[in-house]
Tab-separated table of C-alpha atoms in Angstrom:
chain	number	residue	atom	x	y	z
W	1	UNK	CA	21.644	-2.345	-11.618
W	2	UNK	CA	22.162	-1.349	-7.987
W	3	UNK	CA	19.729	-2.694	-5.514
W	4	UNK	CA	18.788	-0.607	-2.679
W	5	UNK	CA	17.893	-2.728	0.420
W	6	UNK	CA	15.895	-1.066	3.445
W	7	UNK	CA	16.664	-2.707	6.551
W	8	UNK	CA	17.045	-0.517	9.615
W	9	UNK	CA	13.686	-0.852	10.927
W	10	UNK	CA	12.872	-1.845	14.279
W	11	UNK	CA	10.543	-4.843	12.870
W	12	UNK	CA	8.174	-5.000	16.288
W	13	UNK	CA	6.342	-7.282	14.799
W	14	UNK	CA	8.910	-9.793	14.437
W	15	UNK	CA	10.080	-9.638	18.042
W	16	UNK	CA	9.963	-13.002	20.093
W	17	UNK	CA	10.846	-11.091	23.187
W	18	UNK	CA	14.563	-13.113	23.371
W	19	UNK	CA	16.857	-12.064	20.520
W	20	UNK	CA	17.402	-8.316	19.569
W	21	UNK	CA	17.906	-9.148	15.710
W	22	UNK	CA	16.645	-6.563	13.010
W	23	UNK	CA	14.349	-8.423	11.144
W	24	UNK	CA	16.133	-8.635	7.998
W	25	UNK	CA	18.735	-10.858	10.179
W	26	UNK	CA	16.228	-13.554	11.276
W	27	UNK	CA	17.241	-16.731	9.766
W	28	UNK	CA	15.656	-19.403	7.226
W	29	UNK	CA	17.930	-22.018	6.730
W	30	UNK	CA	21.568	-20.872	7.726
W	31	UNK	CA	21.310	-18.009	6.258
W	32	UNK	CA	19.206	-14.896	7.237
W	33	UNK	CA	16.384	-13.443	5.609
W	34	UNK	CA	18.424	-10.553	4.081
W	35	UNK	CA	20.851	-12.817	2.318
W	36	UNK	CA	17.920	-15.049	0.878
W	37	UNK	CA	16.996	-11.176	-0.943
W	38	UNK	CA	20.436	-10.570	-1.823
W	39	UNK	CA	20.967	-14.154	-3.627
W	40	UNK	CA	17.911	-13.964	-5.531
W	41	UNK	CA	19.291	-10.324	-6.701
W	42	UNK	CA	22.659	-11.928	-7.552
W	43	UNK	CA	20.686	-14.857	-9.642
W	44	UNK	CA	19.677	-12.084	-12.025
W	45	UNK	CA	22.802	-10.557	-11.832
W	46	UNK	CA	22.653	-7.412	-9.825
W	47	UNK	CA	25.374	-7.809	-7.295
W	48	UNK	CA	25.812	-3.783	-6.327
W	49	UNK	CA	24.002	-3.712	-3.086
W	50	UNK	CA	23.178	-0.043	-1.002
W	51	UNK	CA	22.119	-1.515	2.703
W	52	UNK	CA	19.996	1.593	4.109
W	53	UNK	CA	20.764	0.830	8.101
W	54	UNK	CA	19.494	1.999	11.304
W	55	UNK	CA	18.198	-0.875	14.248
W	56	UNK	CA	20.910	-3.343	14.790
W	57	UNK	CA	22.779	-2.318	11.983
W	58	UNK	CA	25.804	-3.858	14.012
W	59	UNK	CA	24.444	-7.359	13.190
W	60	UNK	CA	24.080	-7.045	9.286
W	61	UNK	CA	28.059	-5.504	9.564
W	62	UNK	CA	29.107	-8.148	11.273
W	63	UNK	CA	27.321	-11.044	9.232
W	64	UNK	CA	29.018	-10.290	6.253
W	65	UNK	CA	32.334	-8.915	7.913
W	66	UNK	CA	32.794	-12.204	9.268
W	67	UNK	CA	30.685	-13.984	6.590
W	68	UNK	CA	31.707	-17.645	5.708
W	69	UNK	CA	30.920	-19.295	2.493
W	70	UNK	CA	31.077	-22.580	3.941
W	71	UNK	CA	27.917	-22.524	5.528
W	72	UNK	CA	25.792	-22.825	2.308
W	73	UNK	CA	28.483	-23.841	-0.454
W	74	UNK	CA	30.271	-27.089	-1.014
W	75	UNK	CA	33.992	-27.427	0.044
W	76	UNK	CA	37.105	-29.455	0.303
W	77	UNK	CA	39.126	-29.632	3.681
W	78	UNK	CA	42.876	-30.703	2.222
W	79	UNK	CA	45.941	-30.272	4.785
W	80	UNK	CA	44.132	-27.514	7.143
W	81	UNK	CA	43.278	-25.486	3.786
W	82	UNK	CA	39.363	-24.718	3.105
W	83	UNK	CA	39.232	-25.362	-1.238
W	84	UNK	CA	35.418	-23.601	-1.957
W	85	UNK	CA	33.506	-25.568	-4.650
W	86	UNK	CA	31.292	-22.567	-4.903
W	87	UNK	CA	30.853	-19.028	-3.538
W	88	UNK	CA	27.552	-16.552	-2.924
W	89	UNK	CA	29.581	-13.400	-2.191
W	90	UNK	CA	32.796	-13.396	-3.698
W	91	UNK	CA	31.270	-11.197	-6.765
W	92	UNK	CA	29.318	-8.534	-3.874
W	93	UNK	CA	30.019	-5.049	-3.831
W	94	UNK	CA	28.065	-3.898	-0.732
W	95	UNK	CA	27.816	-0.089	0.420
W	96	UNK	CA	26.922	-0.021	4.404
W	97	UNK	CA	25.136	3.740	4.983
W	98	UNK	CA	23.582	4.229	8.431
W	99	UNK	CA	19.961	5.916	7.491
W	100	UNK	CA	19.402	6.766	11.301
W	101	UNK	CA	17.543	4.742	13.759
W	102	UNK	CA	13.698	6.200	13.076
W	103	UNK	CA	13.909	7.521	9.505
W	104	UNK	CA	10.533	6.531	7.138
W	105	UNK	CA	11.573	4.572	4.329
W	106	UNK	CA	11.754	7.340	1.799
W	107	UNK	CA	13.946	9.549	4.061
W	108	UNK	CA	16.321	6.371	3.884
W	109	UNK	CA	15.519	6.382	0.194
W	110	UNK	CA	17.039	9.680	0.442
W	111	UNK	CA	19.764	9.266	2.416
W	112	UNK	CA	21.731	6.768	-0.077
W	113	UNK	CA	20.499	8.930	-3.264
W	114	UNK	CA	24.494	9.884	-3.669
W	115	UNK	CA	25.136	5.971	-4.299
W	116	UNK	CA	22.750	5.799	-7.168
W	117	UNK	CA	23.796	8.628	-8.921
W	118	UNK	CA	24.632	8.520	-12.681
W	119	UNK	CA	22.394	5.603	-12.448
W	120	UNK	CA	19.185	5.015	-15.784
W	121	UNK	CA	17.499	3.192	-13.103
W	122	UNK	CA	18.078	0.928	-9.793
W	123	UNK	CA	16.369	-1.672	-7.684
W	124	UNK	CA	14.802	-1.367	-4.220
W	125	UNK	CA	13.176	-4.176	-1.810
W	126	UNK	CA	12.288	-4.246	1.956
W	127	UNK	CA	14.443	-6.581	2.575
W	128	UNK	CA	11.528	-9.336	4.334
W	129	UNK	CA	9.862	-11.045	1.595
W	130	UNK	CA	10.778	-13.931	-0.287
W	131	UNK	CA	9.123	-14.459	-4.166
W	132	UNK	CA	9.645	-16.136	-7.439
W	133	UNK	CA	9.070	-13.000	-9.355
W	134	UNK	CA	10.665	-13.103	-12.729
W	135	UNK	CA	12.717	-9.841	-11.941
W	136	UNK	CA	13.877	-9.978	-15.829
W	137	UNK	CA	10.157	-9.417	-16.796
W	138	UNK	CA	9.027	-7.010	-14.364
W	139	UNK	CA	12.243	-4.492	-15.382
W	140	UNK	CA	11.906	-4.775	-19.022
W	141	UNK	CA	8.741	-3.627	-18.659
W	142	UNK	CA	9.675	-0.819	-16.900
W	143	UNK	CA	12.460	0.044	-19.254
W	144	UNK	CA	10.104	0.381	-21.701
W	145	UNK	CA	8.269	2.999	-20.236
W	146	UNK	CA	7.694	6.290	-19.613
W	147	UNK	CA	7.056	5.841	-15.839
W	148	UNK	CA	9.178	6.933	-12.600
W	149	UNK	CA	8.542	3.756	-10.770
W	150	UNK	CA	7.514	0.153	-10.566
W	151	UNK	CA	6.381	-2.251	-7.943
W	152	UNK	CA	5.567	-5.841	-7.358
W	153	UNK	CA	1.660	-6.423	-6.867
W	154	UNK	CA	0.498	-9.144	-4.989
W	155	UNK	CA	-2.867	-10.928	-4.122
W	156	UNK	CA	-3.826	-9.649	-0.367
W	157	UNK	CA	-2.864	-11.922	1.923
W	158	UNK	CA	-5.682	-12.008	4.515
W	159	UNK	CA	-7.386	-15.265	5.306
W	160	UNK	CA	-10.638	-13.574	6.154
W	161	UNK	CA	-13.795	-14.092	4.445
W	162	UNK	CA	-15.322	-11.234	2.858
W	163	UNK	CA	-19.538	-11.223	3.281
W	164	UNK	CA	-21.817	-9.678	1.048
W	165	UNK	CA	-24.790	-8.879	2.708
W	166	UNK	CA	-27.974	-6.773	1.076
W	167	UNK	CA	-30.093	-4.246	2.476
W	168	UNK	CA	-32.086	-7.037	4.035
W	169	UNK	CA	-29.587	-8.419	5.847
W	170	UNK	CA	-29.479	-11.931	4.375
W	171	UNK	CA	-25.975	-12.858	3.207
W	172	UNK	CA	-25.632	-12.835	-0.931
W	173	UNK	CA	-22.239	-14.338	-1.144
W	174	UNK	CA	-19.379	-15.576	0.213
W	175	UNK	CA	-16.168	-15.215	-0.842
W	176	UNK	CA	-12.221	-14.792	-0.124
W	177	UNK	CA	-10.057	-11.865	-0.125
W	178	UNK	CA	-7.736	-13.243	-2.541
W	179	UNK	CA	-11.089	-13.555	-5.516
W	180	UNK	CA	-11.245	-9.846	-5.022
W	181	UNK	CA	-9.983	-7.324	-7.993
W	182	UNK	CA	-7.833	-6.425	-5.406
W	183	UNK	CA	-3.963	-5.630	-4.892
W	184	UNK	CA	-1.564	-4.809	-2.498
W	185	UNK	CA	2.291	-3.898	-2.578
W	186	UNK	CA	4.809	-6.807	-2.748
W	187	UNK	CA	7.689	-4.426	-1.761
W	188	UNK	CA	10.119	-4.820	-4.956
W	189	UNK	CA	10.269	-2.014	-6.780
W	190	UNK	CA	12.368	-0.493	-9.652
W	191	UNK	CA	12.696	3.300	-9.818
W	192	UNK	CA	14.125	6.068	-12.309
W	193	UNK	CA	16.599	8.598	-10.194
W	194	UNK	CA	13.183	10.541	-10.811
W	195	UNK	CA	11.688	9.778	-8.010
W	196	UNK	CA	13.833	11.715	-5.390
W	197	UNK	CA	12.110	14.866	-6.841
W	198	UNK	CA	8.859	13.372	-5.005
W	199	UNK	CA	10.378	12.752	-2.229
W	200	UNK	CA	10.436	15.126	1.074
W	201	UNK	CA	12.179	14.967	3.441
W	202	UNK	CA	11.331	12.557	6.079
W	203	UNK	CA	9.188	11.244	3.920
W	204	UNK	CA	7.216	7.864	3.473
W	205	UNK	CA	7.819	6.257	-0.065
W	206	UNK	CA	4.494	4.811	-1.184
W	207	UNK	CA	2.420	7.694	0.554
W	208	UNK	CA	4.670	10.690	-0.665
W	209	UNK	CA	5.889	9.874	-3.872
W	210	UNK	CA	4.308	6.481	-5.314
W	211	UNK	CA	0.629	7.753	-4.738
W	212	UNK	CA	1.511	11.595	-6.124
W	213	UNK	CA	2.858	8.983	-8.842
W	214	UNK	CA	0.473	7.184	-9.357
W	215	UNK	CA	-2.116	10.353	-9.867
W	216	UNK	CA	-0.126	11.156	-12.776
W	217	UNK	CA	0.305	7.912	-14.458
W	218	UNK	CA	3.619	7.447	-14.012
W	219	UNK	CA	3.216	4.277	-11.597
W	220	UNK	CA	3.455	0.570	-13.200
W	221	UNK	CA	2.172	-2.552	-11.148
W	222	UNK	CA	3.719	-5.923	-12.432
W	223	UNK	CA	0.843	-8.358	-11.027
W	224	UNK	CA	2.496	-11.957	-9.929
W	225	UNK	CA	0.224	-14.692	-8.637
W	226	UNK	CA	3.617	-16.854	-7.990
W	227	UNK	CA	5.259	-17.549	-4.945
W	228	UNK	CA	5.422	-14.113	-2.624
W	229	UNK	CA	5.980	-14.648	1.238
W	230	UNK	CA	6.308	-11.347	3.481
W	231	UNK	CA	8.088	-12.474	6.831
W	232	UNK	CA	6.731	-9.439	8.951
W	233	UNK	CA	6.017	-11.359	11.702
W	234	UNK	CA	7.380	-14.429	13.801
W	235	UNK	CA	4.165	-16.700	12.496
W	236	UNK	CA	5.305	-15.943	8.845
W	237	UNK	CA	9.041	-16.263	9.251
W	238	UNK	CA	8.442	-19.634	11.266
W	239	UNK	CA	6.438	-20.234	7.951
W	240	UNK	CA	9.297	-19.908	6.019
W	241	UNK	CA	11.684	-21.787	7.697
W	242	UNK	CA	9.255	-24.728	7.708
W	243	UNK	CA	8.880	-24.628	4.208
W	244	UNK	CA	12.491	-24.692	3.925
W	245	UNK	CA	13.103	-27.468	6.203
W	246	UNK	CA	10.645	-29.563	4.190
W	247	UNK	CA	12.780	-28.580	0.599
W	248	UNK	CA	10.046	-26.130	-0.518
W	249	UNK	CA	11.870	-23.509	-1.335
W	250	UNK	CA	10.071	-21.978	-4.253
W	251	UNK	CA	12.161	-18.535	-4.122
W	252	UNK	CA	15.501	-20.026	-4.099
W	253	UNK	CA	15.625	-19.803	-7.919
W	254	UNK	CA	19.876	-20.582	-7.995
W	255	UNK	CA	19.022	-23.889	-7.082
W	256	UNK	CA	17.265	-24.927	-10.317
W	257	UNK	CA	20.009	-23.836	-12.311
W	258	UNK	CA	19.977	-21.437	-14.765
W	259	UNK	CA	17.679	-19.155	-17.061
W	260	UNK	CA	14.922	-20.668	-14.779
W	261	UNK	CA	12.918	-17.711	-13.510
W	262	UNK	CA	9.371	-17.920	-14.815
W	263	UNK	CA	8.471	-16.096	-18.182
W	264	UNK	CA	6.066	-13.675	-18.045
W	265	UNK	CA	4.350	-15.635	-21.227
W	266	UNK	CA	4.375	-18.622	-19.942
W	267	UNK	CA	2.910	-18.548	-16.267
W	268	UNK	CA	-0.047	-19.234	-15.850
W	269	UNK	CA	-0.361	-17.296	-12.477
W	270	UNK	CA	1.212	-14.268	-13.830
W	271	UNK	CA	-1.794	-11.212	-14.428
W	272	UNK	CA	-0.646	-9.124	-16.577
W	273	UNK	CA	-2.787	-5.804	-17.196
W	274	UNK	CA	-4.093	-6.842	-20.050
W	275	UNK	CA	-6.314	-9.656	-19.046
W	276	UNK	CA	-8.744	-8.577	-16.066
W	277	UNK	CA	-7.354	-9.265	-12.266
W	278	UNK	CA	-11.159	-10.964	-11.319
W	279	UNK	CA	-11.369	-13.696	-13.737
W	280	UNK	CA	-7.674	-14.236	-13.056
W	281	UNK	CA	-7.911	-14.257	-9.555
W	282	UNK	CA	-11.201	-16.833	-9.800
W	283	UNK	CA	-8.959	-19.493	-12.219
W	284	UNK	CA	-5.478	-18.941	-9.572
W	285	UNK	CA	-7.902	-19.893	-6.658
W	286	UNK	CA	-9.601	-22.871	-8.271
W	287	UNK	CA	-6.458	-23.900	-9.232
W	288	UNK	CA	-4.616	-23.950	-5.855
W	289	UNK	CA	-4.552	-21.762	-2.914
W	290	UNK	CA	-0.889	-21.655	-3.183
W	291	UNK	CA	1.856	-22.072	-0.687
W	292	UNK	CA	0.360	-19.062	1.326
């Protein structure tokens, strides 16, 4: 499937007042964020990319115009001649469409909807956060449906503690955002060509056609309790590149070989709508407060 890939925001908060980078180019590792996105795409085997562009679209052009495979694949230097023992790009096909500089994300939506046509159904993603979503799962779920679009639920992320208090003022309970039935958007989505018929112009995607959507029914949540790391700021992409530093790198799924995504029937994080979020969300916490 083609994977739509929104990154021509401005990201403000991301800025670190020196370096002019849309935030989808802000590196973990050696490699920026928006390539982490891409590979874990590729590792299920959707190499058709659509880049939706706008802020510093010059820098994402220019990565991969002058990419080079030797800075995360293996290689042989023989007489002056670079040999590869691997490649990340090689199998790409990547479609660069400027989506102006201060479009919502469902006017960019709109603006690629040429380079999805003829398509059953294609991928989309923010382009900022990292997971170990078993993409397999969450799109033959869809495909099995009646619905016009998917997306990734998540656990909120807040650290705050939420306080129940009664009428008399005395607190009754204590308790995390996380134990709350409680969900929020993860940002990866999978969508029927449907949805542009929601969608106005300069419109917002979750507001303007996910909630009208929703109403009707024809909205699916895949709940994951895995890994799932937004970067939207510089505290939570300094968070990343720490964990990958220290070798925790829970979304790079390519590295543990193959056929190693996470079954939907056999994680023990993964709520799936059958079972109820609260319980779920009780056991997850008492079992670990994750990576997050």
């Amino acid at each position: 499937m083609k994977v739509v890939l929104f990154c021509g925001g401005y990201g403000m908060r991301m800025r670190d007042g020196v370096s002019d980078l849309p935030k989808p180019m802000h590196p973990v590792g050696p490699r920026p964020l928006i390539w982490h996105v891409m590979r874990y795409y590729a590792h299920f085997g959707h190499t058709d990319f659509v880049l939706c562009l706008g802020y510093g679209a010059h820098h994402i052009k220019d990565f991969f115009l002058t990419y080079s495979e030797t800075a995360s694949n293996d290689f042989v230097l023989r007489g002056g001649d670079v040999h590869l023992l691997g490649s990340d790009i090689s199998d790409w096909t990547i479609t660069f469409v400027h989506t102006g500089l201060d479009s919502p994300i469902g006017e960019r939506l709109r603006r690629v909807r040429r380079h999805v046509a003829g398509e059953e159904m294609f991928l989309a993603n923010y382009a900022d956060v990292l997971t170990d979503l078993p993409l397999n799962s969450m799109v033959d779920r869809f495909r099995r449906s009646d619905a016009v679009g998917a997306l990734l639920a998540v656990p909120p992320q807040s650290a705050f503690h939420c306080v129940d208090v009664g009428d008399d003022d005395r607190v009754a309970g204590i308790t995390t955002l996380q134990e709350m039935p409680l969900w929020e958007n993860g940002g990866y989505f999978v969508l029927r060509p449907e949805i542009f018929d929601y969608l106005p112009q300069n419109g917002d995607l979750i507001m303007d056609a996910c909630r009208p959507l929703a109403e009707e029914g024809r909205l699916l949540a895949y709940r994951h309790r895995g890994f799932w790391q937004p970067a939207d700021t510089v505290k939570e992409r300094h968070a990343l590149e720490a964990s990958y530093t220290a070798g925790n790198r829970p979304w790079m799924l390519w590295e543990r070989g193959a056929d190693n995504a996470v079954d939907a029937g056999d994680d023990p994080d993964l709520v799936t709508p059958e079972h109820d979020p609260l319980q779920a969300a009780i056991a997850a916490m008492r079992g670990s407060l994750v990576e997050r």
